[in-house]
Coordinates of C-alpha atoms and ligand atoms in Angstrom, one line a residue:
X29 CA 68.1 112.1 62.1
X30 CA 65.6 113.3 64.1
X31 CA 62.8 110.7 65.7
X32 CA 59.2 111.3 66.8
X33 CA 58.6 108.2 69.1
X34 CA 54.9 107.5 70.6
X35 CA 53.2 104.0 71.5
X36 CA 49.9 103.1 72.9
X37 CA 47.8 105.8 71.4
X38 CA 45.2 103.4 71.8
X39 CA 42.8 104.6 69.0
X40 CA 43.0 108.7 70.5
X41 CA 41.7 110.3 67.3
X42 CA 43.3 113.4 68.4
X43 CA 46.5 112.3 69.4
X44 CA 47.1 110.7 65.9
X45 CA 45.9 114.1 64.7
X46 CA 48.5 115.7 66.7
X47 CA 51.2 113.3 65.3
X48 CA 50.0 114.6 61.3
X49 CA 50.6 117.9 62.2
X50 CA 54.5 117.3 64.0
X51 CA 55.0 115.1 61.3
X52 CA 57.3 116.8 58.5
X53 CA 59.3 118.1 61.7
X54 CA 60.7 114.6 61.5
X55 CA 62.5 112.1 59.3
X56 CA 61.0 109.1 60.9
X57 CA 57.7 108.5 63.4
X58 CA 57.8 105.3 65.4
X59 CA 54.1 103.9 66.2
X60 CA 55.4 101.4 69.3
X61 CA 52.4 99.2 69.4
X62 CA 48.6 99.6 70.3
X63 CA 47.2 102.0 67.9
X64 CA 43.9 99.9 68.6
X65 CA 41.5 100.2 71.8
X66 CA 40.1 96.7 72.1
X67 CA 37.7 98.3 74.8
X68 CA 36.4 100.5 73.1
X69 CA 32.6 100.9 71.7
X70 CA 33.9 101.4 68.0
X71 CA 33.8 98.7 65.7
X72 CA 37.4 97.3 65.8
X73 CA 37.0 97.0 61.7
X74 CA 36.2 100.2 61.8
X75 CA 39.1 101.8 63.8
X76 CA 41.7 99.8 61.6
X77 CA 39.6 101.5 58.9
X78 CA 40.3 104.8 60.1
X79 CA 43.6 104.3 61.3
X80 CA 44.3 102.8 57.7
X81 CA 43.7 106.5 56.7
X82 CA 45.6 107.8 58.9
X83 CA 48.3 106.2 58.3
X84 CA 48.2 106.9 55.0
X85 CA 48.5 110.3 55.2
X86 CA 51.3 110.1 57.8
X87 CA 53.5 108.0 55.3
X88 CA 52.6 111.1 52.5
X89 CA 54.7 113.1 54.8
X90 CA 57.3 111.4 56.6
X91 CA 58.7 107.6 57.0
X92 CA 56.6 105.4 59.1
X93 CA 57.7 102.4 61.7
X94 CA 54.6 100.6 62.9
X95 CA 54.8 97.1 65.5
X96 CA 51.7 95.6 66.7
X97 CA 50.7 95.2 70.2
X98 CA 48.7 93.2 72.4
X99 CA 45.7 95.8 71.3
X100 CA 46.3 95.2 67.6
X101 CA 45.7 91.8 66.9
X102 CA 42.9 91.3 64.7
X103 CA 43.1 87.4 63.1
X104 CA 44.1 84.4 64.9
X105 CA 46.6 82.1 63.2
X106 CA 46.6 78.2 63.3
X107 CA 47.7 77.4 66.6
X108 CA 44.9 80.1 68.2
X109 CA 47.7 82.8 68.7
X110 CA 46.5 86.6 67.8
X111 CA 48.5 88.5 65.0
X112 CA 47.5 92.1 63.7
X113 CA 47.5 90.9 60.0
X114 CA 45.4 94.6 58.9
X115 CA 49.2 96.1 60.2
X116 CA 51.1 93.6 57.8
X117 CA 48.9 94.5 55.2
X118 CA 50.5 98.4 55.7
X119 CA 53.5 97.4 54.1
X120 CA 53.9 100.3 51.3
X121 CA 56.3 102.8 50.5
X122 CA 57.5 104.9 53.6
X123 CA 55.6 102.6 55.8
X124 CA 57.8 99.5 57.4
X125 CA 55.7 97.2 59.8
X126 CA 56.1 94.1 61.9
X127 CA 58.8 91.5 60.7
X128 CA 60.9 94.1 58.3
X129 CA 63.6 96.3 59.2
X130 CA 64.9 99.6 57.2
X131 CA 68.4 101.5 57.3
X132 CA 69.2 104.9 58.6
X133 CA 72.6 105.2 57.3
X134 CA 74.8 102.7 59.1
X135 CA 71.7 102.1 61.6
X136 CA 69.4 98.9 61.4
X137 CA 66.0 99.3 62.6
X138 CA 64.1 96.4 63.1
X139 CA 60.0 96.6 63.8
X140 CA 58.7 93.5 65.7
X141 CA 55.6 91.9 66.5
X142 CA 53.7 91.2 69.3
X143 CA 54.1 87.6 69.7
X144 CA 50.9 85.8 71.8
X145 CA 52.1 82.0 71.7
X146 CA 54.6 80.2 71.8
X147 CA 54.4 79.8 67.6
X148 CA 54.2 83.5 67.0
X149 CA 57.7 83.5 69.6
X150 CA 59.8 81.7 67.6
X151 CA 58.7 84.0 64.8
X152 CA 59.8 86.5 67.0
X153 CA 63.2 84.6 67.3
X154 CA 64.1 83.6 64.1
X155 CA 63.5 87.5 62.9
X156 CA 66.1 88.4 65.6
X157 CA 68.7 84.9 63.8
X158 CA 68.2 86.4 60.7
X159 CA 68.2 90.0 61.0
X160 CA 71.6 89.8 63.4
X161 CA 73.6 88.4 60.2
X162 CA 73.0 91.7 58.5
X163 CA 75.2 94.5 58.4
X164 CA 75.1 97.4 60.5
X165 CA 77.2 100.0 63.1
X166 CA 73.8 100.2 65.4
X167 CA 71.0 97.8 65.7
X168 CA 67.4 99.8 67.1
X169 CA 64.0 97.3 68.3
X170 CA 60.8 98.5 67.8
X171 CA 59.6 96.3 70.2
X172 CA 55.4 96.8 72.3
X173 CA 56.7 95.1 75.7
X174 CA 59.6 96.9 77.5
X175 CA 62.2 94.6 79.0
X176 CA 61.3 92.7 82.2
X177 CA 62.7 94.0 85.7
X178 CA 63.2 97.8 84.4
X179 CA 61.8 100.8 85.7
X180 CA 60.4 101.2 82.2
X181 CA 58.0 98.2 82.8
X182 CA 57.2 99.3 86.4
X183 CA 53.3 99.3 87.1
X184 CA 53.8 101.1 90.7
X185 CA 53.1 97.7 92.4
X186 CA 55.4 95.2 90.2
X187 CA 57.5 94.7 86.9
X188 CA 55.5 93.6 83.7
X189 CA 58.0 93.5 81.1
X190 CA 58.9 90.5 78.5
X191 CA 61.9 88.6 80.0
X192 CA 61.8 87.3 76.5
X193 CA 63.5 90.5 75.5
X194 CA 65.4 90.3 78.3
X195 CA 67.4 87.3 77.0
X196 CA 67.7 88.8 73.0
X197 CA 69.0 92.1 74.5
X198 CA 71.8 90.4 76.1
X199 CA 72.5 88.1 73.4
X200 CA 71.9 90.7 70.7
X201 CA 72.8 94.2 72.5
X202 CA 71.2 96.7 70.5
X203 CA 71.7 100.2 70.4
X204 CA 68.4 101.4 71.5
X205 CA 65.0 99.7 72.3
X206 CA 61.6 101.4 71.8
X207 CA 58.4 100.1 74.0
X208 CA 55.5 101.0 75.4
X209 CA 53.0 99.0 76.9
X210 CA 53.2 99.8 80.5
X211 CA 51.1 103.0 80.3
X212 CA 51.7 104.3 83.8
X213 CA 55.9 103.3 84.6
X214 CA 57.5 107.0 83.7
X215 CA 54.9 108.5 86.1
X216 CA 55.3 106.0 89.2
X217 CA 58.4 106.6 91.8
X218 CA 60.2 103.5 91.1
X219 CA 59.5 104.0 86.8
X220 CA 60.8 105.7 84.4
X221 CA 60.9 106.7 80.6
X222 CA 64.2 105.3 80.1
X223 CA 66.5 103.0 81.4
X224 CA 70.1 101.1 80.2
X225 CA 70.2 97.2 80.1
X226 CA 74.4 97.0 79.3
X227 CA 75.0 99.6 76.8
X228 CA 71.5 98.8 75.4
X229 CA 68.9 102.2 76.0
X230 CA 65.3 100.9 76.6
X231 CA 62.8 103.8 76.4
X232 CA 58.9 103.6 76.8
X233 CA 56.9 106.8 76.9
X234 CA 53.9 106.0 78.4
X235 CA 50.3 106.9 78.0
X236 CA 47.5 109.0 78.8
X237 CA 44.2 110.5 77.5
X238 CA 44.5 113.8 76.2
X239 CA 45.2 115.5 72.9
X240 CA 48.9 115.3 73.5
X241 CA 50.3 111.7 73.7
X242 CA 53.8 112.0 75.8
X243 CA 56.5 111.3 72.8
X244 CA 60.3 111.1 72.6
X245 CA 62.4 113.0 70.3
X246 CA 65.9 111.7 69.6
X247 CA 68.3 112.9 67.6
X248 CA 70.9 110.2 66.2
X249 CA 73.6 112.8 65.6
X250 CA 73.6 114.5 68.8
X251 CA 72.8 111.1 70.6
X252 CA 70.4 112.5 72.7
X253 CA 67.0 111.8 73.7
X254 CA 64.3 114.2 75.5
X255 CA 60.9 112.9 76.7
X256 CA 57.9 115.5 76.8
X257 CA 54.8 114.7 78.6
X258 CA 52.2 116.2 81.0
X259 CA 54.2 115.7 84.0
X260 CA 57.5 118.1 82.2
X261 CA 60.3 117.4 79.9
X262 CA 63.2 115.5 80.3
X263 CA 66.8 114.9 78.1
X264 CA 69.1 112.4 78.5
X265 CA 72.2 112.1 76.3
X266 CA 72.5 108.3 74.7
X267 CA 76.1 107.9 75.9
Ligands
ZN17 ZN1 48.6 99.9 75.5

């Protein structure tokens, strides 16, 4: 099982183009949130329409897993919290989104939405509770925000992570969490693209402008992760 992991593409279409070219080399592609760019001049509904087409092309080539990030909300629920309804609607064959899960053999992979307030956080909490009851040998999470107090949430000045995720990691001890959100973490002195919290490996491949995004290649048979970026490539055995 060979997986390509990216996040925070922020409507950089050249980066989506690059992923389309790579797709057939991988068994699965994880996009860990922030597909849209809320600061762009391009209207959000146009961004969504274009990305729908990209993701439909992508799912014809390989399995795609997508979680929402803080840039991806397109509607507000009755509690005035943003939700990425357009991502929920992408749940077709070979594409798996917020709230759902997929099995890779005995590995359960759960995909969590960005939570924008207490109501959405409770929905995520229920997802953890119900999916923890499923049968699996190892559990992998796709979750946009990185854990707090970790090099993968270091901005260069402080940690901006999700402390609720730390609590869920402590409770459920997944084997891996694929995050994003803090674009610069891997490129700061005290930051990193990987960290280990207990037995859980957590990742944030980072984000920047350019034609090729920084990315991870994870091989679950060999239990190794590679990180590739303009800052170079690094390798980590996941034991
Ligand atoms: Zn982002």
